[in-house]
Coordinates of C-alpha atoms in Angstrom, one line a residue:
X1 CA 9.5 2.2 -11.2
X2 CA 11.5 4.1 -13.5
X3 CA 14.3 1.8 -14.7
X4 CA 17.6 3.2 -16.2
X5 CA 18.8 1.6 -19.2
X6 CA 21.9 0.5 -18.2
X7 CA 20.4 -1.6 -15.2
X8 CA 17.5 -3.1 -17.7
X9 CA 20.7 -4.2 -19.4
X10 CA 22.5 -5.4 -16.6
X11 CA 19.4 -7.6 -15.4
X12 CA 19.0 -9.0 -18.8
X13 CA 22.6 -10.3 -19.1
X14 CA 22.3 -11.9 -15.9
X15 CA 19.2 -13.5 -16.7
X16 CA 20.4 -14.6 -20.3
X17 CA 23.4 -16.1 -18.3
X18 CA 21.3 -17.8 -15.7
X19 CA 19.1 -19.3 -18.7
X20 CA 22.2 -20.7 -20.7
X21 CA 23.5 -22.0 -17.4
X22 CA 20.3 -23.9 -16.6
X23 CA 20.3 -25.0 -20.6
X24 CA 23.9 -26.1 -20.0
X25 CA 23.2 -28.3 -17.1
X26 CA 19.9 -29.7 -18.8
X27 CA 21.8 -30.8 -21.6
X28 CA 24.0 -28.6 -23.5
X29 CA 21.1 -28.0 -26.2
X30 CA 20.6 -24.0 -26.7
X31 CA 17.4 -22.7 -25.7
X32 CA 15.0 -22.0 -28.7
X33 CA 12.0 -20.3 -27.5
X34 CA 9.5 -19.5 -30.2
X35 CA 7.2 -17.2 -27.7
X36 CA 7.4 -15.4 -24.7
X37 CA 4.6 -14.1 -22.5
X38 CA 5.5 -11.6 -19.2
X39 CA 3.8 -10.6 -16.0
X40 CA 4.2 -7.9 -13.7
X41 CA 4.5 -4.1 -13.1
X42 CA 6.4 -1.3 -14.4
X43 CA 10.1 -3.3 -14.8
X44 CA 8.2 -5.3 -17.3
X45 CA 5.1 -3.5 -18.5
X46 CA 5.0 -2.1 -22.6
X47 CA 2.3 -0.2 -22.5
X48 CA -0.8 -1.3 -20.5
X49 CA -0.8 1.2 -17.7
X50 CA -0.4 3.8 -20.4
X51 CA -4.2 3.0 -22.1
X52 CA -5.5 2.0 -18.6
X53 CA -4.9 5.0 -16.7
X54 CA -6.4 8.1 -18.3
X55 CA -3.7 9.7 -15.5
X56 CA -1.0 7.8 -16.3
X57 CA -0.5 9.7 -20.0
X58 CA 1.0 12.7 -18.1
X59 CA 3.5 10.6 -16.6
X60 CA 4.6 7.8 -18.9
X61 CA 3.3 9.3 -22.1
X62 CA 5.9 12.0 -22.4
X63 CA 9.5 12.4 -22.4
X64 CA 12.1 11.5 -20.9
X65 CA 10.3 8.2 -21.4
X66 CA 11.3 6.7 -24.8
X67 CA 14.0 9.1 -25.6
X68 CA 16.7 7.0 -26.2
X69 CA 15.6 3.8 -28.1
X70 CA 12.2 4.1 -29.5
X71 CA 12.3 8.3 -29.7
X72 CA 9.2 8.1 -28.8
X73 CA 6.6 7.7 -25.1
X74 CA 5.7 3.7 -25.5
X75 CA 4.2 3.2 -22.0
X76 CA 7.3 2.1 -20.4
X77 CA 9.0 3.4 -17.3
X78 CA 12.3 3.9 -18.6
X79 CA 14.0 6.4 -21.4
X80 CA 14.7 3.3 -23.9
X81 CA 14.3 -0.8 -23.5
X82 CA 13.2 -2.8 -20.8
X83 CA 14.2 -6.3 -19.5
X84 CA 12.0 -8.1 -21.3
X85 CA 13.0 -5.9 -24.9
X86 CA 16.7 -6.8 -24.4
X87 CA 15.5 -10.5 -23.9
X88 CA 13.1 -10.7 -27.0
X89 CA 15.9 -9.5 -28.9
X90 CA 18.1 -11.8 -27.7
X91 CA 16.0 -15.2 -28.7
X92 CA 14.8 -13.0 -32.1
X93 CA 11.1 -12.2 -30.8
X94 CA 9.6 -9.6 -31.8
X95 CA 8.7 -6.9 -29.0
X96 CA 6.3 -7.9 -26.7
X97 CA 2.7 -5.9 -27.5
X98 CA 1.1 -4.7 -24.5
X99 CA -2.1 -6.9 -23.8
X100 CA -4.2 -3.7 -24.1
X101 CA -3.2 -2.5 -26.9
X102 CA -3.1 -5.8 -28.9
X103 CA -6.7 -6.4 -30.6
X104 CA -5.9 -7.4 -34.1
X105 CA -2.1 -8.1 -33.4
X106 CA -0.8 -11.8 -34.0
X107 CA 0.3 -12.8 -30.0
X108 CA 1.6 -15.8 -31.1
X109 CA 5.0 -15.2 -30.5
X110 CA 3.9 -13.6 -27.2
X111 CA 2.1 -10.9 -25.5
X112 CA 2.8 -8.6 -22.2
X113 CA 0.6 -8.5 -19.5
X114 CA 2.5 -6.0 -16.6
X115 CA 1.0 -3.4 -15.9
X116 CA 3.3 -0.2 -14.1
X117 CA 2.0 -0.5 -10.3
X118 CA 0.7 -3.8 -10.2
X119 CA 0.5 -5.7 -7.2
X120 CA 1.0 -9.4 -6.3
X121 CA -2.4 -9.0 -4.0
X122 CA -5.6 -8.3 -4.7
X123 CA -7.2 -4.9 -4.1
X124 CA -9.1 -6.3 -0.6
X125 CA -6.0 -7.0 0.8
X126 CA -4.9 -3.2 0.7
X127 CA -8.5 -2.2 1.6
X128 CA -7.4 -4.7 4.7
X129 CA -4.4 -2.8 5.8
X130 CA -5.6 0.7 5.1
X131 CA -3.6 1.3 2.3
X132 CA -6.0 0.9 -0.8
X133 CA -5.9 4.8 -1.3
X134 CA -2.6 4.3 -2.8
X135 CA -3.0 2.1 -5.6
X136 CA -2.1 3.2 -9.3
X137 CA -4.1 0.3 -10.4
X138 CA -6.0 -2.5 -9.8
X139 CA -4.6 -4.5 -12.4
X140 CA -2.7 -7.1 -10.3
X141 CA -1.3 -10.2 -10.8
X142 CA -5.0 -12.6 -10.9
X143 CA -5.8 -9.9 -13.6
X144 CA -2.8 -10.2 -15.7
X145 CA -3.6 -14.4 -15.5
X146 CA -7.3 -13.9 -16.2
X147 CA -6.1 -11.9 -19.2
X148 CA -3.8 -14.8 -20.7
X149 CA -6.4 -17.4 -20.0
X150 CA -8.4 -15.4 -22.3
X151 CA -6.0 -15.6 -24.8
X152 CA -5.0 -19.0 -24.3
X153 CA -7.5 -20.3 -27.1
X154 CA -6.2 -18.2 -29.8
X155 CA -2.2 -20.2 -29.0
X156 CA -3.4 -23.3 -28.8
X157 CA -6.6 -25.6 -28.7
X158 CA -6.6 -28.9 -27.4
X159 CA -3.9 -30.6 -24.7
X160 CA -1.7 -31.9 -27.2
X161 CA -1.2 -28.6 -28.6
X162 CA -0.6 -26.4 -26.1
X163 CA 1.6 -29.1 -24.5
X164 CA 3.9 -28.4 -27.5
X165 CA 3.2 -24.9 -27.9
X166 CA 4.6 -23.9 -24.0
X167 CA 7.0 -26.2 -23.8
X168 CA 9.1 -23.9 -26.7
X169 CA 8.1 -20.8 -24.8
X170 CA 9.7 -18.5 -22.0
X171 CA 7.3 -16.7 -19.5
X172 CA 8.6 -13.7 -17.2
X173 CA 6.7 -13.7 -13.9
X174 CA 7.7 -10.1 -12.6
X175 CA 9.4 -8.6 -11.0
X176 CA 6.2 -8.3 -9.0
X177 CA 5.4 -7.6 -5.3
X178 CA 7.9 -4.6 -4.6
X179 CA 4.4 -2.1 -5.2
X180 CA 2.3 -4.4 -2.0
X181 CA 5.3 -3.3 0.1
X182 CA 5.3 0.3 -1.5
X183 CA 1.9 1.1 -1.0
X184 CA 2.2 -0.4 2.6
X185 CA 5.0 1.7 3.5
X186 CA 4.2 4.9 2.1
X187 CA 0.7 4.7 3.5
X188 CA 3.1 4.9 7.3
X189 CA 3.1 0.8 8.0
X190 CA 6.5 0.0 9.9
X191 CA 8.7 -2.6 8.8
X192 CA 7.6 -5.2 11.3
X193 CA 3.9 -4.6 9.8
X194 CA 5.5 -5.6 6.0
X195 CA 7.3 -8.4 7.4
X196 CA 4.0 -10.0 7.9
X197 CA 2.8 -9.7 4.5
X198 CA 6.2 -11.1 3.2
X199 CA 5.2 -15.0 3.6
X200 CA 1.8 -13.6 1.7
X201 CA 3.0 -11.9 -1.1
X202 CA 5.7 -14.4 -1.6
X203 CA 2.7 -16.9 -2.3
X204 CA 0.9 -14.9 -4.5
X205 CA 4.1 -15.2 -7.2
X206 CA 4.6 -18.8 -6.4
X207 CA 1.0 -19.5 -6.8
X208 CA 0.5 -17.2 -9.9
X209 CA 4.1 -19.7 -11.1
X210 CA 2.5 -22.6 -10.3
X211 CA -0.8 -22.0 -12.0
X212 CA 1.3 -21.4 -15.5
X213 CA 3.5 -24.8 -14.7
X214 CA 3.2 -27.7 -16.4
X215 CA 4.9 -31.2 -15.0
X216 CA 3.3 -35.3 -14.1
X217 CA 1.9 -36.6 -11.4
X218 CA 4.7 -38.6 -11.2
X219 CA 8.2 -38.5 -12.4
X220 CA 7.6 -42.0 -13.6
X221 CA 4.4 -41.8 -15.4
X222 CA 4.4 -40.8 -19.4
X223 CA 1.2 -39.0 -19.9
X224 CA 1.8 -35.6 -18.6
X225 CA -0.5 -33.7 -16.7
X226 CA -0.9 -30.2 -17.4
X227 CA -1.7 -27.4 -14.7
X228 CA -3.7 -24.6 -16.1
X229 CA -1.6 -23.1 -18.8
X230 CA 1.1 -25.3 -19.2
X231 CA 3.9 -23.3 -19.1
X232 CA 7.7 -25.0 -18.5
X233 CA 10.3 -22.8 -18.9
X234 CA 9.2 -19.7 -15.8
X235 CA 11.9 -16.9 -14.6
X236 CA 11.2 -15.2 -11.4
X237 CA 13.2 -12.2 -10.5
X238 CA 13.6 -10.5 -7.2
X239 CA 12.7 -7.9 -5.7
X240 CA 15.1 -4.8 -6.0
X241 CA 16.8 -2.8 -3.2
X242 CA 13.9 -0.3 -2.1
X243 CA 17.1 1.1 0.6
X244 CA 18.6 2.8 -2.3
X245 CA 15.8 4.5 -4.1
X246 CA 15.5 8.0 -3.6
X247 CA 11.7 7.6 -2.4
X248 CA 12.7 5.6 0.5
X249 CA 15.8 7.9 1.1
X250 CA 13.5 11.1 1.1
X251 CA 10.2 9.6 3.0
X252 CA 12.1 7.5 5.6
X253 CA 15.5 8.8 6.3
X254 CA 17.5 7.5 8.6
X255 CA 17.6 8.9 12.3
X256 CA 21.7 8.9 12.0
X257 CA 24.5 8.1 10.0
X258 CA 24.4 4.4 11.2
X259 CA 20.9 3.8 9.3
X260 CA 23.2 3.7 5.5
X261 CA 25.4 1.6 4.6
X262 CA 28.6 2.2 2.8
X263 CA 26.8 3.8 -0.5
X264 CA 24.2 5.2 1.1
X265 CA 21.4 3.0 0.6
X266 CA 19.3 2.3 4.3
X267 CA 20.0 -0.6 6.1
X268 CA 17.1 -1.4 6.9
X269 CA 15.1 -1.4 4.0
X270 CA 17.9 -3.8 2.3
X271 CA 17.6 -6.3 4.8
X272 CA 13.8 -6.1 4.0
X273 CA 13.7 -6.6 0.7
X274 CA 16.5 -9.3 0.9
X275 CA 14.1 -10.8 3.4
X276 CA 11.5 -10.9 0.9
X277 CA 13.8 -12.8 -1.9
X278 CA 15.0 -15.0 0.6
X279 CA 11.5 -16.1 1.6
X280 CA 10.7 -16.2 -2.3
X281 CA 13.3 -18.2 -3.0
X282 CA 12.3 -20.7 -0.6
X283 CA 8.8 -21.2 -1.9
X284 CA 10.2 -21.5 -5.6
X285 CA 12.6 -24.7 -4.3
X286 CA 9.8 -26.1 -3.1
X287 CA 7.9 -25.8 -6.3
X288 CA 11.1 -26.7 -8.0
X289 CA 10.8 -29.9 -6.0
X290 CA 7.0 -30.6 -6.8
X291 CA 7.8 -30.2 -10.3
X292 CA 10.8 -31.5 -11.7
X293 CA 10.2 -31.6 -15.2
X294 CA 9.3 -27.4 -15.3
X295 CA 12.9 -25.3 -15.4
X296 CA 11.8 -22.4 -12.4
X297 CA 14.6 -20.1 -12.3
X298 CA 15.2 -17.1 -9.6
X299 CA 16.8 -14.2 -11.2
X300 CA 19.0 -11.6 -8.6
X301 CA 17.8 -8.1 -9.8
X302 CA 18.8 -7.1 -6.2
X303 CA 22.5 -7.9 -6.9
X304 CA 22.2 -6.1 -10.7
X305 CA 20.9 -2.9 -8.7
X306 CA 23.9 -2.9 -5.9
X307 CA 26.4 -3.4 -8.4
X308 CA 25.6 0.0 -9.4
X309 CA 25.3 1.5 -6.1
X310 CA 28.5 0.0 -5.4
X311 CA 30.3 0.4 -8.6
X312 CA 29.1 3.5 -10.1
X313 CA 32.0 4.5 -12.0
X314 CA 32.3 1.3 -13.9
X315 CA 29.0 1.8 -15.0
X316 CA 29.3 5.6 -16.5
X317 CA 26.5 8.4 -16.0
X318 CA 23.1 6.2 -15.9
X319 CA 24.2 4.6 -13.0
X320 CA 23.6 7.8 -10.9
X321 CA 19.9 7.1 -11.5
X322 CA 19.7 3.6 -10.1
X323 CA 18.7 5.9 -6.8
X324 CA 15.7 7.6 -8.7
X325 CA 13.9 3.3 -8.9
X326 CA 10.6 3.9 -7.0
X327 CA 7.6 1.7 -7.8
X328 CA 5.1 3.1 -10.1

């Protein structure tokens, strides 16, 4: 999903905001985190389809990718920074490294595992719906956590430490799951077949959130317990508005003029992907609720895409190619 620099901007003010409200509320103390560590697919990935995909050098590995920022291909779907860029600049990280291309590279202060066309599922669950053929890769999101718990004993060695080691750091958990609807529907599955995966998919990211979170057994017990990695500070974004990309507008057009909405984008496949962060957000209060001492924050990315479709002349020229997102 080719990401414009403007919206990659856009979505990380919103998400800085949302992360300075939640600090606000927890406290007033200003967030300090001394690591961050991102999953996902091409909104968020640095480089690792790039040295996965032999293919994928034609694509991401010339310009216009890079152009703006870096001068230069790095992997990532857009012309300059992503998301998670504009965020590690904002706490003073360093850029993320890509996973794959970090042998010998200090990941303390974090690491990226996205990869561009990830999937929240597994590979058998396309094989399942007839729609494995389409897959970029089959780097989904177990793979990206099988990757950090490789990692894991390099940041920290015993439950003391990593207790105190992810309680300072910030992990990104997508955007992930647009590509499981992608695939579906560009392999000819109607909406009322995606609806059916939604409650599935949705799972996947709240189980891969709950597998990094770190809370007690009790709110009233002192020893804390820590599940899998640890992690306590987790932002989940949304799912974007597939109605507006130019993908959707050219494979699944609408029948007449009724279809669009008042920019243009289908109506349909809106109401689908706001289906989708509806049900996500649901899953995430209830994890909210079984952790109370982990900070799980939702992040809008489909209201930081409308506001473009909607308000394209506040936004200048790159805002003409919010309509060119489509998942890769």
């Amino acid at each position: 999903m080719a990401a414009p620099k403007k919206l990659s901007v856009l979505a990380a003010a919103l998400l800085l905001c949302s992360l300075a409200r939640v600090s606000q509320c927890s406290g007033g103390s200003q967030s300090n985190y001394t690591s961050m560590f991102s999953f996902g697919d091409s909104l968020t990935d640095t480089g690792n389809l790039l040295v996965s995909n032999a293919l994928s050098n034609a694509i991401v590995g010339r310009f216009p990718y890079g152009m703006t920022y870096f001068h230069r291909p790095t992997g990532r779907c857009s012309d300059g920074r992503l998301v998670v860029d504009f965020l590690a600049q904002a706490f003073g990280l360093p850029l993320l490294p890509a996973y794959l291309q970090s042998e010998g590279k200090d990941v303390r202060q974090g690491v990226n595992f996205a990869v561009g066309g990830a999937t929240a599922m597994d590979p058998p669950f396309f094989e399942e719906i007839g729609a494995s053929d389409k897959l970029w890769t089959n780097l989904s999101l177990s793979v990206q956590l099988g990757w950090f718990d490789k990692i894991k004993p390099s940041l920290c060695n015993s439950a003391k430490s990593c207790r105190e080691y992810f309680s300072r750091s910030l992990f990104l958990v997508g955007e992930i799951g647009g590509n499981d609807y992608n695939y579906a529907f560009f392999k000819g599955k109607t909406l009322d077949d995606a609806k059916t995966y939604v409650p599935t998919v949705a799972s996947a990211v709240t189980d891969a959130t709950e597998n990094l979170t770190a809370t007690t057994e009790n709110r009233n017990v002192v020893t804390q317990k820590l599940i899998k990695a640890g992690a306590r500070h987790l932002v989940v974004p949304g799912n974007l508005p597939i109605g507006c990309s130019s993908a959707y507008l050219t494979l699944h057009p609408g029948k007449n003029s009724s279809d669009y909405d008042s920019v243009g984008c289908l109506k349909t496949y809106n109401d689908f992907a706001q289906h989708h962060n509806e049900v996500l957000q649901q899953k995430l209060r209830a994890l909210r609720r079984k952790y109370p001492q982990a900070r799980i924050m939702y992040t809008d990315y489909y209201g930081a895409a409308m506001a473009f479709a909607k308000n394209p002349k506040q936004f200048g020229e790159c805002s003409h190619l919010v309509n060119r997102l489509m998942a890769a």
